[in-house]
């Protein structure tokens, strides 16, 4: 069972639903593994605008309707 007891942010929940994993996101976005992990687990973490842009660009390759306000409070 995936995700039992694991803290997840909206980004992490989206990744779980779509079947996209953190390693793919690290590779495509060229953002560090620690930053991606923190973005997927910490609900209060908001990445810098440059990092946010890289993450969104990678996610839009999977789903073009992804918006930043789905994952972070702007």
PDB file of N, CA and C in Angstrom:
ATOM      1  N   UNK A   1       0.848  -1.179   0.000  1.00  0.00           N
ATOM      2  CA  UNK A   1       0.000   0.000   0.000  1.00  0.00           C
ATOM      3  C   UNK A   1       0.891   1.238   0.000  1.00  0.00           C
ATOM      4  N   UNK A   2       0.759   2.068  -1.005  1.00  0.00           N
ATOM      5  CA  UNK A   2       1.564   3.273  -1.124  1.00  0.00           C
ATOM      6  C   UNK A   2       1.000   4.384  -0.275  1.00  0.00           C
ATOM      7  N   UNK A   3       1.856   5.108   0.393  1.00  0.00           N
ATOM      8  CA  UNK A   3       1.484   6.328   1.071  1.00  0.00           C
ATOM      9  C   UNK A   3       0.857   6.165   2.443  1.00  0.00           C
ATOM     10  N   UNK A   4       0.879   5.006   3.022  1.00  0.00           N
ATOM     11  CA  UNK A   4       0.278   4.851   4.337  1.00  0.00           C
ATOM     12  C   UNK A   4       1.109   5.584   5.377  1.00  0.00           C
ATOM     13  N   UNK A   5       0.497   6.561   6.043  1.00  0.00           N
ATOM     14  CA  UNK A   5       1.162   7.299   7.088  1.00  0.00           C
ATOM     15  C   UNK A   5       2.161   8.327   6.612  1.00  0.00           C
ATOM     16  N   UNK A   6       2.287   8.490   5.310  1.00  0.00           N
ATOM     17  CA  UNK A   6       3.254   9.424   4.757  1.00  0.00           C
ATOM     18  C   UNK A   6       2.617  10.809   4.684  1.00  0.00           C
ATOM     19  N   UNK A   7       3.295  11.834   5.211  1.00  0.00           N
ATOM     20  CA  UNK A   7       2.801  13.207   5.097  1.00  0.00           C
ATOM     21  C   UNK A   7       2.991  13.663   3.662  1.00  0.00           C
ATOM     22  N   UNK A   8       1.945  14.246   3.071  1.00  0.00           N
ATOM     23  CA  UNK A   8       2.038  14.682   1.690  1.00  0.00           C
ATOM     24  C   UNK A   8       1.452  16.076   1.529  1.00  0.00           C
ATOM     25  N   UNK A   9       2.107  16.873   0.731  1.00  0.00           N
ATOM     26  CA  UNK A   9       1.606  18.191   0.363  1.00  0.00           C
ATOM     27  C   UNK A   9       0.682  18.004  -0.846  1.00  0.00           C
ATOM     28  N   UNK A  10       0.013  19.059  -1.292  1.00  0.00           N
ATOM     29  CA  UNK A  10      -0.802  18.928  -2.505  1.00  0.00           C
ATOM     30  C   UNK A  10       0.011  18.434  -3.710  1.00  0.00           C
ATOM     31  N   UNK A  11       1.268  18.850  -3.826  1.00  0.00           N
ATOM     32  CA  UNK A  11       2.117  18.369  -4.919  1.00  0.00           C
ATOM     33  C   UNK A  11       2.354  16.871  -4.784  1.00  0.00           C
ATOM     34  N   UNK A  12       2.662  16.410  -3.590  1.00  0.00           N
ATOM     35  CA  UNK A  12       2.882  14.982  -3.360  1.00  0.00           C
ATOM     36  C   UNK A  12       1.639  14.164  -3.643  1.00  0.00           C
ATOM     37  N   UNK A  13       0.484  14.674  -3.238  1.00  0.00           N
ATOM     38  CA  UNK A  13      -0.778  13.968  -3.506  1.00  0.00           C
ATOM     39  C   UNK A  13      -1.047  13.897  -5.000  1.00  0.00           C
ATOM     40  N   UNK A  14      -0.735  14.974  -5.729  1.00  0.00           N
ATOM     41  CA  UNK A  14      -0.929  14.984  -7.179  1.00  0.00           C
ATOM     42  C   UNK A  14      -0.027  13.938  -7.837  1.00  0.00           C
ATOM     43  N   UNK A  15       1.227  13.881  -7.386  1.00  0.00           N
ATOM     44  CA  UNK A  15       2.150  12.878  -7.926  1.00  0.00           C
ATOM     45  C   UNK A  15       1.650  11.464  -7.657  1.00  0.00           C
ATOM     46  N   UNK A  16       1.119  11.223  -6.460  1.00  0.00           N
ATOM     47  CA  UNK A  16       0.593   9.902  -6.118  1.00  0.00           C
ATOM     48  C   UNK A  16      -0.590   9.532  -7.015  1.00  0.00           C
ATOM     49  N   UNK A  17      -1.483  10.490  -7.248  1.00  0.00           N
ATOM     50  CA  UNK A  17      -2.668  10.233  -8.077  1.00  0.00           C
ATOM     51  C   UNK A  17      -2.308   9.938  -9.526  1.00  0.00           C
ATOM     52  N   UNK A  18      -1.337  10.649 -10.062  1.00  0.00           N
ATOM     53  CA  UNK A  18      -1.007  10.515 -11.475  1.00  0.00           C
ATOM     54  C   UNK A  18      -0.028   9.381 -11.762  1.00  0.00           C
ATOM     55  N   UNK A  19       0.614   8.859 -10.734  1.00  0.00           N
ATOM     56  CA  UNK A  19       1.584   7.799 -10.936  1.00  0.00           C
ATOM     57  C   UNK A  19       2.964   8.306 -11.320  1.00  0.00           C
ATOM     58  N   UNK A  20       3.118   9.602 -11.369  1.00  0.00           N
ATOM     59  CA  UNK A  20       4.389  10.246 -11.646  1.00  0.00           C
ATOM     60  C   UNK A  20       5.194  10.181 -10.356  1.00  0.00           C
ATOM     61  N   UNK A  21       6.476   9.876 -10.415  1.00  0.00           N
ATOM     62  CA  UNK A  21       7.219   9.765  -9.154  1.00  0.00           C
ATOM     63  C   UNK A  21       8.238  10.892  -8.983  1.00  0.00           C
ATOM     64  N   UNK A  22       8.749  11.004  -7.780  1.00  0.00           N
ATOM     65  CA  UNK A  22       9.664  12.085  -7.427  1.00  0.00           C
ATOM     66  C   UNK A  22      10.960  12.003  -8.230  1.00  0.00           C
ATOM     67  N   UNK A  23      11.440  10.804  -8.502  1.00  0.00           N
ATOM     68  CA  UNK A  23      12.691  10.661  -9.248  1.00  0.00           C
ATOM     69  C   UNK A  23      12.558  11.206 -10.666  1.00  0.00           C
ATOM     70  N   UNK A  24      11.403  10.968 -11.293  1.00  0.00           N
ATOM     71  CA  UNK A  24      11.168  11.533 -12.625  1.00  0.00           C
ATOM     72  C   UNK A  24      11.144  13.053 -12.559  1.00  0.00           C
ATOM     73  N   UNK A  25      10.515  13.575 -11.521  1.00  0.00           N
ATOM     74  CA  UNK A  25      10.436  15.023 -11.353  1.00  0.00           C
ATOM     75  C   UNK A  25      11.817  15.632 -11.122  1.00  0.00           C
ATOM     76  N   UNK A  26      12.649  14.961 -10.363  1.00  0.00           N
ATOM     77  CA  UNK A  26      14.030  15.430 -10.131  1.00  0.00           C
ATOM     78  C   UNK A  26      14.784  15.488 -11.455  1.00  0.00           C
ATOM     79  N   UNK A  27      14.667  14.421 -12.236  1.00  0.00           N
ATOM     80  CA  UNK A  27      15.401  14.331 -13.499  1.00  0.00           C
ATOM     81  C   UNK A  27      14.920  15.370 -14.514  1.00  0.00           C
ATOM     82  N   UNK A  28      13.601  15.524 -14.665  1.00  0.00           N
ATOM     83  CA  UNK A  28      13.070  16.437 -15.673  1.00  0.00           C
ATOM     84  C   UNK A  28      13.191  17.906 -15.287  1.00  0.00           C
ATOM     85  N   UNK A  29      13.028  18.199 -14.007  1.00  0.00           N
ATOM     86  CA  UNK A  29      13.038  19.600 -13.578  1.00  0.00           C
ATOM     87  C   UNK A  29      14.442  20.114 -13.295  1.00  0.00           C
ATOM     88  N   UNK A  30      15.386  19.192 -13.087  1.00  0.00           N
ATOM     89  CA  UNK A  30      16.761  19.553 -12.728  1.00  0.00           C
ATOM     90  C   UNK A  30      16.817  20.351 -11.419  1.00  0.00           C
ATOM     91  N   UNK A  31      15.934  19.965 -10.497  1.00  0.00           N
ATOM     92  CA  UNK A  31      15.892  20.528  -9.147  1.00  0.00           C
ATOM     93  C   UNK A  31      16.403  19.432  -8.212  1.00  0.00           C
ATOM     94  N   UNK A  32      17.067  19.796  -7.137  1.00  0.00           N
ATOM     95  CA  UNK A  32      17.675  18.794  -6.254  1.00  0.00           C
ATOM     96  C   UNK A  32      16.623  17.865  -5.634  1.00  0.00           C
ATOM     97  N   UNK A  33      17.079  16.677  -5.330  1.00  0.00           N
ATOM     98  CA  UNK A  33      16.212  15.667  -4.728  1.00  0.00           C
ATOM     99  C   UNK A  33      15.653  16.156  -3.388  1.00  0.00           C
ATOM    100  N   UNK A  34      16.465  16.852  -2.604  1.00  0.00           N
ATOM    101  CA  UNK A  34      16.010  17.353  -1.306  1.00  0.00           C
ATOM    102  C   UNK A  34      14.883  18.375  -1.465  1.00  0.00           C
ATOM    103  N   UNK A  35      14.993  19.246  -2.447  1.00  0.00           N
ATOM    104  CA  UNK A  35      13.967  20.257  -2.676  1.00  0.00           C
ATOM    105  C   UNK A  35      12.664  19.611  -3.128  1.00  0.00           C
ATOM    106  N   UNK A  36      12.745  18.639  -4.025  1.00  0.00           N
ATOM    107  CA  UNK A  36      11.545  17.940  -4.494  1.00  0.00           C
ATOM    108  C   UNK A  36      10.902  17.186  -3.343  1.00  0.00           C
ATOM    109  N   UNK A  37      11.714  16.524  -2.534  1.00  0.00           N
ATOM    110  CA  UNK A  37      11.193  15.785  -1.395  1.00  0.00           C
ATOM    111  C   UNK A  37      10.478  16.716  -0.419  1.00  0.00           C
ATOM    112  N   UNK A  38      11.087  17.853  -0.138  1.00  0.00           N
ATOM    113  CA  UNK A  38      10.475  18.824   0.772  1.00  0.00           C
ATOM    114  C   UNK A  38       9.182  19.372   0.177  1.00  0.00           C
ATOM    115  N   UNK A  39       9.156  19.619  -1.130  1.00  0.00           N
ATOM    116  CA  UNK A  39       7.958  20.124  -1.802  1.00  0.00           C
ATOM    117  C   UNK A  39       6.814  19.115  -1.756  1.00  0.00           C
ATOM    118  N   UNK A  40       7.165  17.832  -1.746  1.00  0.00           N
ATOM    119  CA  UNK A  40       6.140  16.788  -1.751  1.00  0.00           C
ATOM    120  C   UNK A  40       5.653  16.412  -0.359  1.00  0.00           C
ATOM    121  N   UNK A  41       6.401  16.777   0.668  1.00  0.00           N
ATOM    122  CA  UNK A  41       6.011  16.350   2.011  1.00  0.00           C
ATOM    123  C   UNK A  41       5.622  17.489   2.950  1.00  0.00           C
ATOM    124  N   UNK A  42       6.162  18.666   2.773  1.00  0.00           N
ATOM    125  CA  UNK A  42       5.910  19.782   3.685  1.00  0.00           C
ATOM    126  C   UNK A  42       4.829  20.698   3.120  1.00  0.00           C
ATOM    127  N   UNK A  43       3.664  20.702   3.764  1.00  0.00           N
ATOM    128  CA  UNK A  43       2.531  21.503   3.283  1.00  0.00           C
ATOM    129  C   UNK A  43       2.795  23.000   3.344  1.00  0.00           C
ATOM    130  N   UNK A  44       3.688  23.431   4.218  1.00  0.00           N
ATOM    131  CA  UNK A  44       3.957  24.856   4.399  1.00  0.00           C
ATOM    132  C   UNK A  44       5.114  25.372   3.551  1.00  0.00           C
ATOM    133  N   UNK A  45       5.812  24.486   2.859  1.00  0.00           N
ATOM    134  CA  UNK A  45       6.971  24.885   2.061  1.00  0.00           C
ATOM    135  C   UNK A  45       6.521  25.494   0.736  1.00  0.00           C
ATOM    136  N   UNK A  46       7.059  26.662   0.418  1.00  0.00           N
ATOM    137  CA  UNK A  46       6.818  27.311  -0.864  1.00  0.00           C
ATOM    138  C   UNK A  46       8.188  27.554  -1.491  1.00  0.00           C
ATOM    139  N   UNK A  47       8.480  26.902  -2.621  1.00  0.00           N
ATOM    140  CA  UNK A  47       9.791  27.080  -3.242  1.00  0.00           C
ATOM    141  C   UNK A  47       9.952  28.473  -3.837  1.00  0.00           C
ATOM    142  N   UNK A  48      11.177  28.830  -4.133  1.00  0.00           N
ATOM    143  CA  UNK A  48      11.438  30.123  -4.767  1.00  0.00           C
ATOM    144  C   UNK A  48      10.778  30.133  -6.147  1.00  0.00           C
ATOM    145  N   UNK A  49      10.500  31.323  -6.677  1.00  0.00           N
ATOM    146  CA  UNK A  49       9.853  31.391  -7.999  1.00  0.00           C
ATOM    147  C   UNK A  49      10.618  30.656  -9.104  1.00  0.00           C
ATOM    148  N   UNK A  50      11.931  30.696  -9.084  1.00  0.00           N
ATOM    149  CA  UNK A  50      12.718  30.006 -10.114  1.00  0.00           C
ATOM    150  C   UNK A  50      12.542  28.491 -10.015  1.00  0.00           C
ATOM    151  N   UNK A  51      12.554  27.967  -8.798  1.00  0.00           N
ATOM    152  CA  UNK A  51      12.372  26.528  -8.587  1.00  0.00           C
ATOM    153  C   UNK A  51      10.944  26.130  -8.936  1.00  0.00           C
ATOM    154  N   UNK A  52       9.998  26.948  -8.535  1.00  0.00           N
ATOM    155  CA  UNK A  52       8.595  26.691  -8.842  1.00  0.00           C
ATOM    156  C   UNK A  52       8.390  26.593 -10.358  1.00  0.00           C
ATOM    157  N   UNK A  53       9.017  27.484 -11.097  1.00  0.00           N
ATOM    158  CA  UNK A  53       8.898  27.495 -12.559  1.00  0.00           C
ATOM    159  C   UNK A  53       9.459  26.207 -13.167  1.00  0.00           C
ATOM    160  N   UNK A  54      10.596  25.731 -12.655  1.00  0.00           N
ATOM    161  CA  UNK A  54      11.189  24.494 -13.158  1.00  0.00           C
ATOM    162  C   UNK A  54      10.288  23.288 -12.881  1.00  0.00           C
ATOM    163  N   UNK A  55       9.721  23.250 -11.673  1.00  0.00           N
ATOM    164  CA  UNK A  55       8.833  22.141 -11.307  1.00  0.00           C
ATOM    165  C   UNK A  55       7.592  22.148 -12.188  1.00  0.00           C
ATOM    166  N   UNK A  56       6.984  23.313 -12.354  1.00  0.00           N
ATOM    167  CA  UNK A  56       5.774  23.408 -13.167  1.00  0.00           C
ATOM    168  C   UNK A  56       6.037  23.055 -14.624  1.00  0.00           C
ATOM    169  N   UNK A  57       7.181  23.451 -15.144  1.00  0.00           N
ATOM    170  CA  UNK A  57       7.526  23.124 -16.529  1.00  0.00           C
ATOM    171  C   UNK A  57       7.603  21.606 -16.710  1.00  0.00           C
ATOM    172  N   UNK A  58       8.202  20.921 -15.752  1.00  0.00           N
ATOM    173  CA  UNK A  58       8.304  19.460 -15.817  1.00  0.00           C
ATOM    174  C   UNK A  58       6.929  18.809 -15.680  1.00  0.00           C
ATOM    175  N   UNK A  59       6.087  19.330 -14.789  1.00  0.00           N
ATOM    176  CA  UNK A  59       4.755  18.756 -14.586  1.00  0.00           C
ATOM    177  C   UNK A  59       3.859  18.968 -15.801  1.00  0.00           C
ATOM    178  N   UNK A  60       4.058  20.063 -16.501  1.00  0.00           N
ATOM    179  CA  UNK A  60       3.228  20.352 -17.675  1.00  0.00           C
ATOM    180  C   UNK A  60       3.513  19.412 -18.835  1.00  0.00           C
ATOM    181  N   UNK A  61       4.617  18.697 -18.785  1.00  0.00           N
ATOM    182  CA  UNK A  61       4.866  17.674 -19.796  1.00  0.00           C
ATOM    183  C   UNK A  61       3.898  16.504 -19.626  1.00  0.00           C
ATOM    184  N   UNK A  62       3.392  16.311 -18.404  1.00  0.00           N
ATOM    185  CA  UNK A  62       2.442  15.244 -18.111  1.00  0.00           C
ATOM    186  C   UNK A  62       1.008  15.753 -18.247  1.00  0.00           C
ATOM    187  N   UNK A  63       0.750  16.932 -17.692  1.00  0.00           N
ATOM    188  CA  UNK A  63      -0.595  17.509 -17.690  1.00  0.00           C
ATOM    189  C   UNK A  63      -0.475  19.009 -17.948  1.00  0.00           C
ATOM    190  N   UNK A  64      -0.917  19.448 -19.107  1.00  0.00           N
ATOM    191  CA  UNK A  64      -0.738  20.855 -19.489  1.00  0.00           C
ATOM    192  C   UNK A  64      -1.636  21.813 -18.709  1.00  0.00           C
ATOM    193  N   UNK A  65      -2.589  21.298 -17.951  1.00  0.00           N
ATOM    194  CA  UNK A  65      -3.499  22.173 -17.207  1.00  0.00           C
ATOM    195  C   UNK A  65      -3.027  22.468 -15.779  1.00  0.00           C
ATOM    196  N   UNK A  66      -1.834  22.052 -15.417  1.00  0.00           N
ATOM    197  CA  UNK A  66      -1.295  22.262 -14.063  1.00  0.00           C
ATOM    198  C   UNK A  66      -1.050  23.750 -13.829  1.00  0.00           C
ATOM    199  N   UNK A  67      -1.473  24.225 -12.646  1.00  0.00           N
ATOM    200  CA  UNK A  67      -1.268  25.624 -12.249  1.00  0.00           C
ATOM    201  C   UNK A  67      -0.560  25.662 -10.898  1.00  0.00           C
ATOM    202  N   UNK A  68       0.197  26.712 -10.668  1.00  0.00           N
ATOM    203  CA  UNK A  68       0.960  26.844  -9.419  1.00  0.00           C
ATOM    204  C   UNK A  68       0.038  26.912  -8.206  1.00  0.00           C
ATOM    205  N   UNK A  69      -1.128  27.553  -8.343  1.00  0.00           N
ATOM    206  CA  UNK A  69      -2.012  27.689  -7.181  1.00  0.00           C
ATOM    207  C   UNK A  69      -2.667  26.376  -6.764  1.00  0.00           C
ATOM    208  N   UNK A  70      -2.502  25.326  -7.550  1.00  0.00           N
ATOM    209  CA  UNK A  70      -2.974  24.002  -7.142  1.00  0.00           C
ATOM    210  C   UNK A  70      -2.103  23.433  -6.027  1.00  0.00           C
ATOM    211  N   UNK A  71      -0.842  23.845  -5.999  1.00  0.00           N
ATOM    212  CA  UNK A  71       0.117  23.237  -5.084  1.00  0.00           C
ATOM    213  C   UNK A  71       0.588  24.159  -3.968  1.00  0.00           C
ATOM    214  N   UNK A  72       0.664  25.459  -4.255  1.00  0.00           N
ATOM    215  CA  UNK A  72       1.201  26.402  -3.273  1.00  0.00           C
ATOM    216  C   UNK A  72       0.278  27.596  -3.130  1.00  0.00           C
ATOM    217  N   UNK A  73       0.238  28.142  -1.912  1.00  0.00           N
ATOM    218  CA  UNK A  73      -0.520  29.376  -1.663  1.00  0.00           C
ATOM    219  C   UNK A  73       0.314  30.548  -2.143  1.00  0.00           C
ATOM    220  N   UNK A  74      -0.188  31.224  -3.131  1.00  0.00           N
ATOM    221  CA  UNK A  74       0.564  32.343  -3.708  1.00  0.00           C
ATOM    222  C   UNK A  74      -0.015  33.659  -3.270  1.00  0.00           C
TER     223      UNK A  74
END
